[in-house]
Amino acid sequence: MSDRELSCTNTAGQFMDRGRMNQNGVVQPLLTDLYQITMAYAYWKSGKTDDHAVFDLFFRTNPFHGEFTIFAGLDECLKFLDSFHYSDSDIEYLKQTLPEGTENEFFDYLGNLTAKDVTLYAIDEGTVAFPRVPIIKVEGPLIIVQLLETTLLTLVNYASLMATNAARYRMVAGKHVNLLEFGLRRAQGPDGGLSASKYSYIGGFDGTSNVLAGKLFNIPVKGTHAHAYITSFSGIGELKTRLLKHKTTGVTGDLLELAVQYRQALSQLLDVSMEESSEGELAAMVSYAIAFPDGFMALVDTSGLLNFSAVALALNDLGYRAVGVRIDSGDLAYLSCLARETFERVGENFKVPWFSKLTIVASNDINEDTILSLNEQGHKIDCFGIGTHLVTCQRQPALGCVYKLVEINGQPRIKLSQDVEKVTMPGHKNAFRLYSADGHALIDLLQKVTEPPPAVGQKVLCRHPFQESKRAYVIPSHVESLYKIYWQNGKIVQPLPRLEQVRERVQMSLKTLRNDHKRTLNPTPYKVAVSDNLYNFIHDLWLQNAPIGELS
């Protein structure tokens, strides 16, 4: 078996250690559509293996009714290129799968095929991207760059969608509220769950409940307990242990006895009847606090605040500080305000100042609109745990990246369509981001690679690619060249940033956008333009390739 085949059976999961990279064993040349391989055979039969092609990978519209997209997935694309090779078992499978009569020499050709002759250009991962601007450009022998299509698309589409969704949650929640990804159980399978954890972290989340993602990607892992833990206790008689050593003195104290004493005092302070609090819940909280005295966070409902506060005060007597509560049902705005008011009253009455600052976590099918509504209601939530709506991207389940041939053997190619949105921009192109004097991005400009780049302080004509009357002069205060060569001559040629660095880049890149481009409701469209030279080139080629109708 090859190294890659062995990786798929690794008991640690689908990821194998390739030095600095965790390579997902599922991502391999056969993770593609059949037509890519049948086209490859047809290219091979036609003698086109040495034709030099350029493909653009881009998307046509921003997701979630927004006006920006976060580019993600580049590191996985580079790992795929690094490991691209058809194993012996791959070749045997293809021999059985392709039509009878497929020549054996083609399988020999595939067996020796690698990505060493491919060059990949990309914008930096974590950068804000916009429709029609290629986020990846791939050039090299036609047969190999064609075979890369589906796999590159699957690696970029969900990653970018997920990172964008997470970035939007971060913006509506505000920078002082923590965000945790809780979506593994609702994700589209284990790969979807791992990708969601990774790319939500890139997009601005602070941690995940996914333990494997924590191990693989060094993402902070967070969590408390479920309702099942509370309901597993029916009364305090079920407690097997109730003793806990003082954190500093080591003297053993009876946590249950202390909690019961505090509960009686708290009942009067909070005007909550003792009958309203569950004995089983109290037992569960005491048990959990003994297990995690430095990390005690409890799942509560309205009546649970009494039991939680009692156990938290008992922990305080033994030298420990509780962390907080998680609210998972009901009116989150009201309950969070009630919890904060309760903690403030308890802290003041019992002379425990830190009590008023206990963390309040909210979960329960939270989405972007929920957070906006909670903001309007003046919630007191410190942290949101978000699952289903985040990881499934329910507002828009796919980004829709495409991979289009734009040049072959130096000759431009254009895909025409009655839908102007689907007309491709031909030729090998460069992209530049032009900035205003206040540091905000003004416009993305596409040019032919043969054109000189725009210069700071010099007027440049920017044109809409398809609407003749839409044009403007721009005098940039700063010009950013968007593309770097990331893969060339069979190796990665740029240092790959750590996940933390990509996460930081997302926030830095978003800061370059004006607020009206980022707002949730009716954001201002960001402009993408072409140079005058490229505009004329596109339209001349369009006329050359468009059929001439005939009326009779």
Coordinates of C-alpha atoms in Angstrom, one line a residue:
M1 CA 0.0 0.0 0.0
S2 CA 1.1 3.6 -0.7
D3 CA 1.6 6.2 2.0
R4 CA -1.6 7.8 1.0
E5 CA -3.6 4.5 1.1
L6 CA -2.2 3.8 4.6
S7 CA -3.3 7.2 5.7
C8 CA -6.9 6.4 5.0
T9 CA -6.8 3.6 7.5
N10 CA -5.0 5.6 10.2
T11 CA -6.8 4.9 13.5
A12 CA -6.3 8.5 14.5
G13 CA -8.8 9.5 11.8
Q14 CA -8.7 10.5 8.2
F15 CA -5.8 12.9 8.7
M16 CA -2.2 11.8 8.5
D17 CA 0.9 13.7 9.5
R18 CA 2.9 14.9 6.6
G19 CA 5.5 16.8 8.6
R20 CA 4.1 20.3 9.1
M21 CA 0.8 19.4 7.4
N22 CA -2.2 17.2 8.4
Q23 CA -3.2 15.7 5.1
N24 CA -6.8 14.5 4.8
G25 CA -6.6 11.0 3.4
V26 CA -10.0 11.4 1.8
V27 CA -8.6 14.2 -0.5
Q28 CA -7.0 12.2 -3.3
P29 CA -7.1 12.2 -7.1
L30 CA -10.2 9.9 -7.2
L31 CA -12.1 12.5 -5.2
T32 CA -13.4 13.9 -8.5
D33 CA -16.2 13.6 -11.0
L34 CA -15.9 10.8 -13.6
Y35 CA -16.1 13.2 -16.5
Q36 CA -12.7 14.7 -15.5
I37 CA -11.0 11.3 -16.1
T38 CA -13.0 10.6 -19.3
M39 CA -12.0 14.1 -20.6
A40 CA -8.4 13.3 -19.6
Y41 CA -8.5 10.2 -21.7
A42 CA -10.0 12.1 -24.7
Y43 CA -7.3 14.8 -24.3
W44 CA -4.7 12.0 -24.3
K45 CA -6.1 10.3 -27.3
S46 CA -6.2 13.7 -29.1
G47 CA -2.5 14.4 -28.5
K48 CA -3.3 17.4 -26.2
T49 CA -1.3 16.3 -23.2
D50 CA 1.3 19.0 -23.8
D51 CA -1.2 21.8 -24.5
H52 CA -0.7 24.6 -21.9
A53 CA -3.9 25.8 -20.3
V54 CA -4.9 28.4 -17.8
F55 CA -8.0 28.0 -15.6
D56 CA -9.7 30.5 -13.3
L57 CA -11.4 29.5 -10.1
F58 CA -13.9 32.1 -9.0
F59 CA -17.5 32.7 -7.8
R60 CA -20.3 34.8 -9.4
T61 CA -22.2 36.2 -6.4
N62 CA -21.4 36.7 -2.7
P63 CA -23.3 34.5 -0.2
F64 CA -25.9 35.3 2.4
H65 CA -27.1 38.4 0.6
G66 CA -23.9 40.1 1.6
E67 CA -21.2 41.9 -0.4
F68 CA -18.0 40.1 0.6
T69 CA -16.6 36.6 0.8
I70 CA -13.7 35.2 2.8
F71 CA -11.4 33.0 0.7
A72 CA -10.4 29.8 2.6
G73 CA -9.2 26.3 1.7
L74 CA -5.9 27.3 0.0
D75 CA -3.7 25.2 2.4
E76 CA -5.8 22.1 1.6
C77 CA -5.4 22.8 -2.1
L78 CA -1.7 22.9 -1.7
K79 CA -1.6 19.7 0.3
F80 CA -3.6 18.1 -2.5
L81 CA -1.1 19.2 -5.1
D82 CA 1.8 18.0 -2.9
S83 CA 0.3 14.5 -2.6
F84 CA -1.2 14.2 -6.1
H85 CA -0.5 10.7 -7.4
Y86 CA -2.6 7.8 -8.6
S87 CA -1.9 4.7 -6.5
D88 CA -1.7 1.2 -7.9
S89 CA -5.2 0.5 -6.5
D90 CA -6.5 3.7 -8.1
I91 CA -5.3 2.6 -11.5
E92 CA -6.8 -0.9 -11.0
Y93 CA -10.1 0.7 -10.1
L94 CA -10.0 3.0 -13.1
K95 CA -9.3 0.0 -15.4
Q96 CA -12.5 -1.6 -14.2
T97 CA -14.5 1.6 -14.3
L98 CA -13.6 3.3 -17.7
P99 CA -15.2 1.9 -20.8
E100 CA -13.8 -1.3 -22.3
G101 CA -11.2 -0.4 -25.0
T102 CA -9.5 2.3 -23.0
E103 CA -5.9 1.9 -23.9
N104 CA -3.5 0.5 -21.3
E105 CA -0.9 3.2 -22.1
F106 CA -3.3 5.8 -20.8
F107 CA -3.2 4.1 -17.4
D108 CA 0.5 4.0 -17.5
Y109 CA 0.4 7.7 -18.2
L110 CA -1.9 8.3 -15.2
G111 CA 0.4 6.2 -13.0
N112 CA 3.3 8.6 -13.6
L113 CA 1.3 11.8 -13.4
T114 CA 2.1 14.4 -10.7
A115 CA 1.4 18.1 -10.2
K116 CA 5.1 19.1 -10.8
D117 CA 4.4 21.0 -14.0
V118 CA 1.5 23.0 -12.5
T119 CA 1.7 26.6 -11.3
L120 CA -0.9 27.8 -8.9
Y121 CA -1.5 31.5 -8.2
A122 CA -3.8 32.6 -5.4
I123 CA -4.8 35.5 -3.2
D124 CA -3.8 35.0 0.4
E125 CA -6.1 32.7 2.4
G126 CA -8.2 34.7 4.8
T127 CA -8.5 37.7 2.4
V128 CA -11.8 39.3 1.5
A129 CA -12.7 38.3 -2.1
F130 CA -15.3 39.4 -4.6
P131 CA -17.3 38.0 -7.5
R132 CA -15.6 37.4 -10.8
V133 CA -12.1 38.0 -9.4
P134 CA -10.3 34.7 -9.6
I135 CA -9.3 33.5 -6.2
I136 CA -7.1 30.8 -7.7
K137 CA -5.4 30.6 -11.1
V138 CA -4.0 27.3 -12.3
E139 CA -1.8 26.9 -15.3
G140 CA 0.1 23.9 -16.7
P141 CA -0.5 20.9 -19.0
L142 CA -4.2 20.7 -20.0
I143 CA -4.7 17.2 -18.8
I144 CA -3.4 17.7 -15.3
V145 CA -5.1 21.1 -14.6
Q146 CA -8.3 19.6 -15.9
L147 CA -8.0 16.7 -13.5
L148 CA -7.6 19.1 -10.6
E149 CA -10.9 20.9 -11.1
T150 CA -13.5 19.1 -9.0
T151 CA -11.1 18.5 -6.0
L152 CA -10.0 22.1 -5.9
L153 CA -13.6 23.3 -6.0
T154 CA -14.7 21.0 -3.2
L155 CA -11.8 22.2 -1.1
V156 CA -12.6 25.9 -1.7
N157 CA -16.4 26.1 -1.9
Y158 CA -17.4 25.0 1.6
A159 CA -14.3 26.4 3.3
S160 CA -14.9 29.9 1.9
L161 CA -18.7 29.7 2.6
M162 CA -18.1 28.5 6.1
A163 CA -15.4 31.2 6.9
T164 CA -17.7 33.9 5.5
N165 CA -20.7 32.7 7.5
A166 CA -18.5 32.7 10.7
A167 CA -17.2 36.2 9.9
R168 CA -20.8 37.5 9.6
Y169 CA -21.7 36.0 13.0
R170 CA -18.6 37.6 14.5
M171 CA -19.6 41.0 13.1
V172 CA -23.2 40.9 14.4
A173 CA -22.1 39.5 17.8
G174 CA -19.5 42.2 18.3
K175 CA -15.8 41.8 19.3
H176 CA -16.5 41.5 23.1
V177 CA -18.7 38.4 22.9
N178 CA -17.2 35.0 22.6
L179 CA -18.4 32.6 19.8
L180 CA -18.2 28.8 20.1
E181 CA -18.9 26.4 17.3
F182 CA -21.2 23.6 18.6
G183 CA -22.2 22.0 15.2
L184 CA -20.5 18.6 14.9
R185 CA -23.7 16.6 15.6
R186 CA -25.6 18.6 12.9
A187 CA -22.9 18.9 10.3
Q188 CA -22.9 17.1 6.9
G189 CA -20.9 14.1 8.0
P190 CA -17.5 13.9 9.8
D191 CA -15.6 15.8 7.1
G192 CA -18.2 18.5 7.1
G193 CA -17.9 18.7 10.9
L194 CA -14.2 19.0 10.9
S195 CA -14.2 21.6 8.1
A196 CA -16.9 23.6 10.0
S197 CA -14.7 23.7 13.1
K198 CA -11.6 24.7 11.2
Y199 CA -13.1 27.4 9.1
S200 CA -15.5 28.8 11.7
Y201 CA -12.3 29.4 13.8
I202 CA -10.7 31.1 10.8
G203 CA -13.8 33.3 10.4
G204 CA -13.6 34.6 13.9
F205 CA -15.0 32.0 16.3
D206 CA -13.1 31.5 19.6
G207 CA -13.4 27.8 20.0
T208 CA -15.2 24.5 19.2
S209 CA -16.9 21.6 21.0
N210 CA -15.2 19.3 18.4
V211 CA -12.4 17.5 20.3
L212 CA -10.8 16.0 17.1
A213 CA -10.7 19.4 15.5
G214 CA -9.0 20.7 18.6
K215 CA -6.3 18.0 18.3
L216 CA -5.8 18.3 14.6
F217 CA -5.9 22.1 14.2
N218 CA -5.0 23.3 17.7
I219 CA -8.3 25.1 18.1
P220 CA -9.4 25.8 21.7
V221 CA -12.0 23.2 22.8
K222 CA -14.9 24.2 25.1
G223 CA -18.0 22.6 26.5
T224 CA -20.0 21.8 29.6
H225 CA -22.6 19.1 30.1
A226 CA -26.0 18.2 28.6
H227 CA -29.5 17.9 30.1
A228 CA -28.8 14.2 30.4
Y229 CA -26.3 14.8 33.2
I230 CA -28.9 16.8 35.2
T231 CA -31.6 14.2 34.7
S232 CA -29.3 11.3 35.6
F233 CA -29.7 12.4 39.3
S234 CA -33.1 12.2 41.0
G235 CA -32.0 13.3 44.5
I236 CA -29.1 14.2 46.8
G237 CA -29.2 10.6 48.1
E238 CA -27.6 9.5 44.9
L239 CA -24.4 11.5 45.5
K240 CA -21.5 9.0 45.9
T241 CA -19.2 11.8 47.1
R242 CA -19.9 15.2 48.5
L243 CA -16.4 16.1 49.8
L244 CA -13.9 18.4 48.2
K245 CA -10.5 19.6 49.3
H246 CA -9.9 23.4 49.7
K247 CA -7.9 24.6 46.8
T248 CA -5.1 26.2 48.9
T249 CA -5.3 24.7 52.4
G250 CA -6.2 21.1 51.4
V251 CA -8.7 20.9 54.2
T252 CA -11.7 18.7 53.1
G253 CA -15.1 20.4 53.1
D254 CA -18.6 19.1 52.5
L255 CA -19.7 20.8 49.3
L256 CA -23.2 19.5 49.5
E257 CA -23.7 20.8 53.1
L258 CA -22.4 24.2 52.2
A259 CA -24.6 24.4 49.1
V260 CA -27.7 23.4 51.0
Q261 CA -27.0 26.2 53.6
Y262 CA -26.4 28.8 50.8
R263 CA -29.6 27.6 49.0
Q264 CA -31.7 28.4 52.0
A265 CA -30.2 31.9 52.3
L266 CA -30.5 32.5 48.6
S267 CA -34.1 31.4 48.5
Q268 CA -35.0 34.4 50.7
L269 CA -32.6 36.8 48.9
L270 CA -33.9 35.9 45.4
D271 CA -37.5 35.3 46.5
V272 CA -37.5 31.8 45.0
S273 CA -39.3 29.0 46.8
M274 CA -37.2 26.0 47.8
E275 CA -39.9 23.8 46.3
E276 CA -39.2 25.3 42.9
S277 CA -35.7 24.0 42.8
S278 CA -35.0 20.3 42.0
E279 CA -33.1 18.1 44.5
G280 CA -31.8 16.1 41.5
E281 CA -30.5 19.2 39.8
L282 CA -28.7 20.2 43.0
A283 CA -27.1 16.8 43.3
A284 CA -26.0 16.9 39.7
M285 CA -24.5 20.3 40.1
V286 CA -22.6 19.3 43.3
S287 CA -21.3 16.2 41.5
Y288 CA -20.2 18.2 38.5
A289 CA -18.6 20.9 40.6
I290 CA -16.6 18.2 42.5
A291 CA -15.4 16.8 39.2
F292 CA -14.5 20.3 37.8
P293 CA -14.1 22.7 40.7
D294 CA -12.0 25.2 38.6
G295 CA -14.2 24.9 35.5
F296 CA -17.7 24.7 36.9
M297 CA -20.2 25.8 34.3
A298 CA -23.7 24.4 34.5
L299 CA -26.7 24.1 32.1
V300 CA -29.6 25.9 33.8
D301 CA -33.2 27.0 33.3
T302 CA -35.0 29.7 35.3
S303 CA -35.2 27.7 38.5
G304 CA -31.7 26.4 38.1
L305 CA -30.2 29.8 39.0
L306 CA -30.9 29.1 42.7
N307 CA -29.1 25.8 42.7
F308 CA -26.2 27.0 40.6
S309 CA -25.6 30.1 42.8
A310 CA -25.7 27.9 45.9
V311 CA -23.1 25.5 44.5
A312 CA -21.0 28.4 43.2
L313 CA -20.9 30.1 46.6
A314 CA -20.0 26.8 48.3
L315 CA -17.1 26.4 45.8
N316 CA -16.0 29.9 46.7
D317 CA -15.8 28.9 50.4
L318 CA -13.4 26.1 49.3
G319 CA -11.2 28.4 47.2
Y320 CA -12.6 27.9 43.7
R321 CA -14.4 30.2 41.3
A322 CA -17.3 28.9 39.2
V323 CA -17.2 29.9 35.5
G324 CA -20.8 30.5 34.7
V325 CA -24.0 29.1 33.2
R326 CA -25.3 28.0 29.8
I327 CA -28.9 28.7 28.9
D328 CA -30.3 26.4 26.2
S329 CA -34.0 27.2 26.0
G330 CA -36.6 29.8 26.6
D331 CA -36.4 33.6 26.1
L332 CA -32.7 34.1 25.9
A333 CA -32.8 37.9 26.3
Y334 CA -35.0 37.7 29.4
L335 CA -33.2 34.8 31.0
S336 CA -29.7 36.3 30.4
C337 CA -30.9 39.6 32.0
L338 CA -32.4 37.6 34.9
A339 CA -29.1 35.6 35.3
R340 CA -27.0 38.8 35.3
E341 CA -29.3 40.5 37.8
T342 CA -29.2 37.4 40.0
F343 CA -25.4 37.2 39.9
E344 CA -25.0 40.9 40.7
R345 CA -27.4 40.6 43.7
V346 CA -25.6 37.5 45.0
G347 CA -22.2 39.0 44.6
E348 CA -23.2 42.2 46.4
N349 CA -25.0 40.5 49.2
F350 CA -22.4 37.9 49.9
K351 CA -19.4 40.2 49.3
V352 CA -18.1 38.2 46.4
P353 CA -17.4 40.8 43.7
W354 CA -16.4 38.4 40.9
F355 CA -19.8 36.7 41.1
S356 CA -21.4 39.6 39.1
K357 CA -19.0 38.8 36.2
L358 CA -19.9 35.1 35.8
T359 CA -20.1 34.0 32.2
I360 CA -23.5 33.6 30.6
V361 CA -23.5 31.3 27.5
A362 CA -26.5 31.0 25.3
S363 CA -27.2 28.2 22.8
N364 CA -30.4 26.8 21.1
D365 CA -30.7 27.2 17.3
I366 CA -29.1 30.6 17.2
N367 CA -28.6 32.3 13.9
E368 CA -27.6 35.8 12.6
D369 CA -31.1 37.2 13.0
T370 CA -31.4 35.9 16.5
I371 CA -28.2 37.7 17.6
L372 CA -29.4 40.9 16.0
S373 CA -32.7 40.6 17.8
L374 CA -31.0 39.9 21.1
N375 CA -28.8 42.9 20.6
E376 CA -31.9 45.1 20.2
Q377 CA -33.3 43.6 23.4
G378 CA -30.2 44.4 25.5
H379 CA -29.2 40.8 26.3
K380 CA -26.5 40.1 28.9
I381 CA -24.9 37.1 27.1
D382 CA -21.1 36.8 27.1
C383 CA -20.8 33.9 24.7
F384 CA -22.9 32.2 22.0
G385 CA -22.7 28.5 21.3
I386 CA -23.9 28.1 17.7
G387 CA -24.4 24.9 15.8
T388 CA -27.0 24.0 13.1
H389 CA -27.3 27.4 11.4
L390 CA -23.6 28.0 11.4
V391 CA -22.2 24.6 10.1
T392 CA -25.0 23.9 7.6
C393 CA -25.0 27.5 6.3
Q394 CA -28.8 27.3 6.2
R395 CA -29.2 30.7 4.7
Q396 CA -27.2 29.6 1.6
P397 CA -25.9 26.0 1.4
A398 CA -23.4 26.5 -1.4
L399 CA -21.1 29.2 -2.6
G400 CA -21.1 28.2 -6.3
C401 CA -17.4 28.5 -7.2
V402 CA -16.6 27.6 -10.8
Y403 CA -13.4 26.6 -12.6
K404 CA -13.2 27.9 -16.2
L405 CA -10.7 27.5 -19.0
V406 CA -9.6 31.1 -20.0
E407 CA -6.5 30.4 -22.2
I408 CA -4.9 27.5 -24.1
N409 CA -1.6 27.6 -25.8
G410 CA -1.5 31.4 -25.4
Q411 CA -4.9 31.8 -27.1
P412 CA -7.7 33.2 -25.0
R413 CA -11.0 31.3 -24.5
I414 CA -14.3 32.8 -23.6
K415 CA -17.5 31.0 -22.5
L416 CA -20.6 32.8 -24.0
S417 CA -24.1 32.7 -22.5
Q418 CA -27.4 34.5 -22.9
D419 CA -27.0 35.1 -19.2
V420 CA -24.3 37.8 -19.0
E421 CA -23.4 36.7 -15.5
K422 CA -22.1 33.5 -16.9
V423 CA -19.9 35.0 -19.6
T424 CA -16.3 34.3 -18.6
M425 CA -13.5 36.9 -18.7
P426 CA -10.9 35.4 -21.1
G427 CA -7.1 35.3 -20.9
H428 CA -4.4 35.2 -18.2
K429 CA -5.1 38.1 -15.9
N430 CA -3.7 39.9 -12.9
A431 CA -5.8 41.5 -10.2
F432 CA -5.1 44.6 -8.1
R433 CA -6.9 46.1 -5.1
L434 CA -7.0 49.9 -5.2
Y435 CA -7.2 51.8 -2.0
S436 CA -8.4 55.3 -1.1
A437 CA -6.5 57.8 1.1
D438 CA -8.4 56.7 4.2
G439 CA -7.1 53.1 3.8
H440 CA -10.4 51.6 2.6
A441 CA -10.5 49.4 -0.5
L442 CA -12.1 51.2 -3.4
I443 CA -12.2 48.7 -6.2
D444 CA -10.7 45.5 -7.5
L445 CA -9.2 45.8 -11.0
L446 CA -8.5 43.0 -13.4
Q447 CA -6.0 43.5 -16.2
K448 CA -4.2 41.4 -18.8
V449 CA -0.9 40.1 -17.5
T450 CA 0.9 42.0 -20.3
E451 CA -0.3 45.4 -18.9
P452 CA 1.8 47.4 -16.4
P453 CA 0.2 47.5 -13.0
P454 CA -1.6 50.6 -11.8
A455 CA 0.6 53.1 -10.0
V456 CA -0.1 55.1 -6.8
G457 CA -1.2 58.6 -7.6
Q458 CA -1.8 57.9 -11.3
K459 CA -5.3 58.0 -12.8
V460 CA -6.6 54.7 -14.0
L461 CA -9.7 54.0 -16.0
C462 CA -11.9 51.3 -14.4
R463 CA -14.7 49.8 -16.5
H464 CA -17.6 47.5 -15.7
P465 CA -16.7 44.3 -17.6
F466 CA -20.0 44.2 -19.6
Q467 CA -21.8 47.5 -19.3
E468 CA -20.2 50.2 -21.5
S469 CA -21.6 53.2 -19.7
K470 CA -20.3 52.2 -16.2
R471 CA -16.8 53.5 -15.8
A472 CA -14.8 55.7 -13.5
Y473 CA -11.3 57.1 -13.1
V474 CA -9.6 56.1 -9.9
I475 CA -6.4 57.6 -8.4
P476 CA -5.2 55.0 -5.9
S477 CA -3.4 56.0 -2.7
H478 CA -2.2 52.4 -2.4
V479 CA -2.1 49.5 -4.8
E480 CA -2.1 45.8 -3.7
S481 CA -1.2 43.1 -6.1
L482 CA -3.6 40.2 -5.1
Y483 CA -1.8 37.2 -6.6
K484 CA 1.2 35.2 -5.3
I485 CA 2.6 32.1 -6.8
Y486 CA 2.0 29.4 -4.2
W487 CA 2.9 26.2 -6.1
Q488 CA 5.6 25.9 -8.7
N489 CA 8.0 23.2 -9.9
G490 CA 6.5 20.6 -7.7
K491 CA 6.6 22.4 -4.4
I492 CA 5.0 25.0 -2.2
V493 CA 6.9 28.2 -2.7
Q494 CA 5.3 30.5 -0.1
P495 CA 5.5 30.0 3.7
L496 CA 2.1 28.8 4.8
P497 CA 0.6 30.8 7.7
R498 CA -0.6 29.1 10.9
L499 CA -4.4 28.9 11.4
E500 CA -4.1 31.7 14.0
Q501 CA -2.4 33.9 11.4
V502 CA -5.1 33.2 8.8
R503 CA -7.7 34.1 11.4
E504 CA -6.0 37.4 12.1
R505 CA -5.8 38.1 8.4
V506 CA -9.6 37.7 8.1
Q507 CA -10.2 40.5 10.6
M508 CA -7.5 42.7 9.1
S509 CA -8.9 42.3 5.6
L510 CA -12.4 43.0 6.8
K511 CA -11.2 46.3 8.3
T512 CA -10.2 47.5 4.9
L513 CA -13.9 47.5 3.8
R514 CA -16.2 50.4 4.5
N515 CA -18.9 49.6 6.9
D516 CA -21.6 50.0 4.3
H517 CA -20.1 47.1 2.4
K518 CA -20.3 45.0 5.5
R519 CA -23.7 45.9 6.9
T520 CA -26.3 43.2 7.2
L521 CA -29.2 45.0 5.6
N522 CA -28.8 46.2 2.0
P523 CA -25.0 46.4 1.9
T524 CA -23.4 48.6 -0.8
P525 CA -22.0 46.5 -3.6
Y526 CA -18.2 46.5 -3.8
K527 CA -17.0 47.3 -7.3
V528 CA -15.0 44.9 -9.5
A529 CA -13.7 46.4 -12.7
V530 CA -11.5 45.7 -15.7
S531 CA -9.0 47.9 -17.4
D532 CA -9.9 49.6 -20.6
N533 CA -7.5 47.3 -22.4
L534 CA -9.1 44.2 -21.0
Y535 CA -12.6 45.6 -21.6
N536 CA -11.9 46.0 -25.3
F537 CA -10.2 42.6 -25.5
I538 CA -13.2 40.9 -23.9
H539 CA -15.7 42.5 -26.3
D540 CA -13.7 42.0 -29.4
L541 CA -13.4 38.3 -28.5
W542 CA -17.1 38.2 -27.7
L543 CA -18.0 39.5 -31.1
Q544 CA -15.6 37.1 -32.8
N545 CA -17.2 34.1 -31.1
A546 CA -20.8 35.1 -31.0
P547 CA -22.9 33.5 -33.8
I548 CA -24.6 35.9 -36.2
G549 CA -28.3 35.3 -36.4
E550 CA -30.4 35.4 -39.6
L551 CA -33.9 36.7 -40.0
S552 CA -36.2 35.5 -42.8

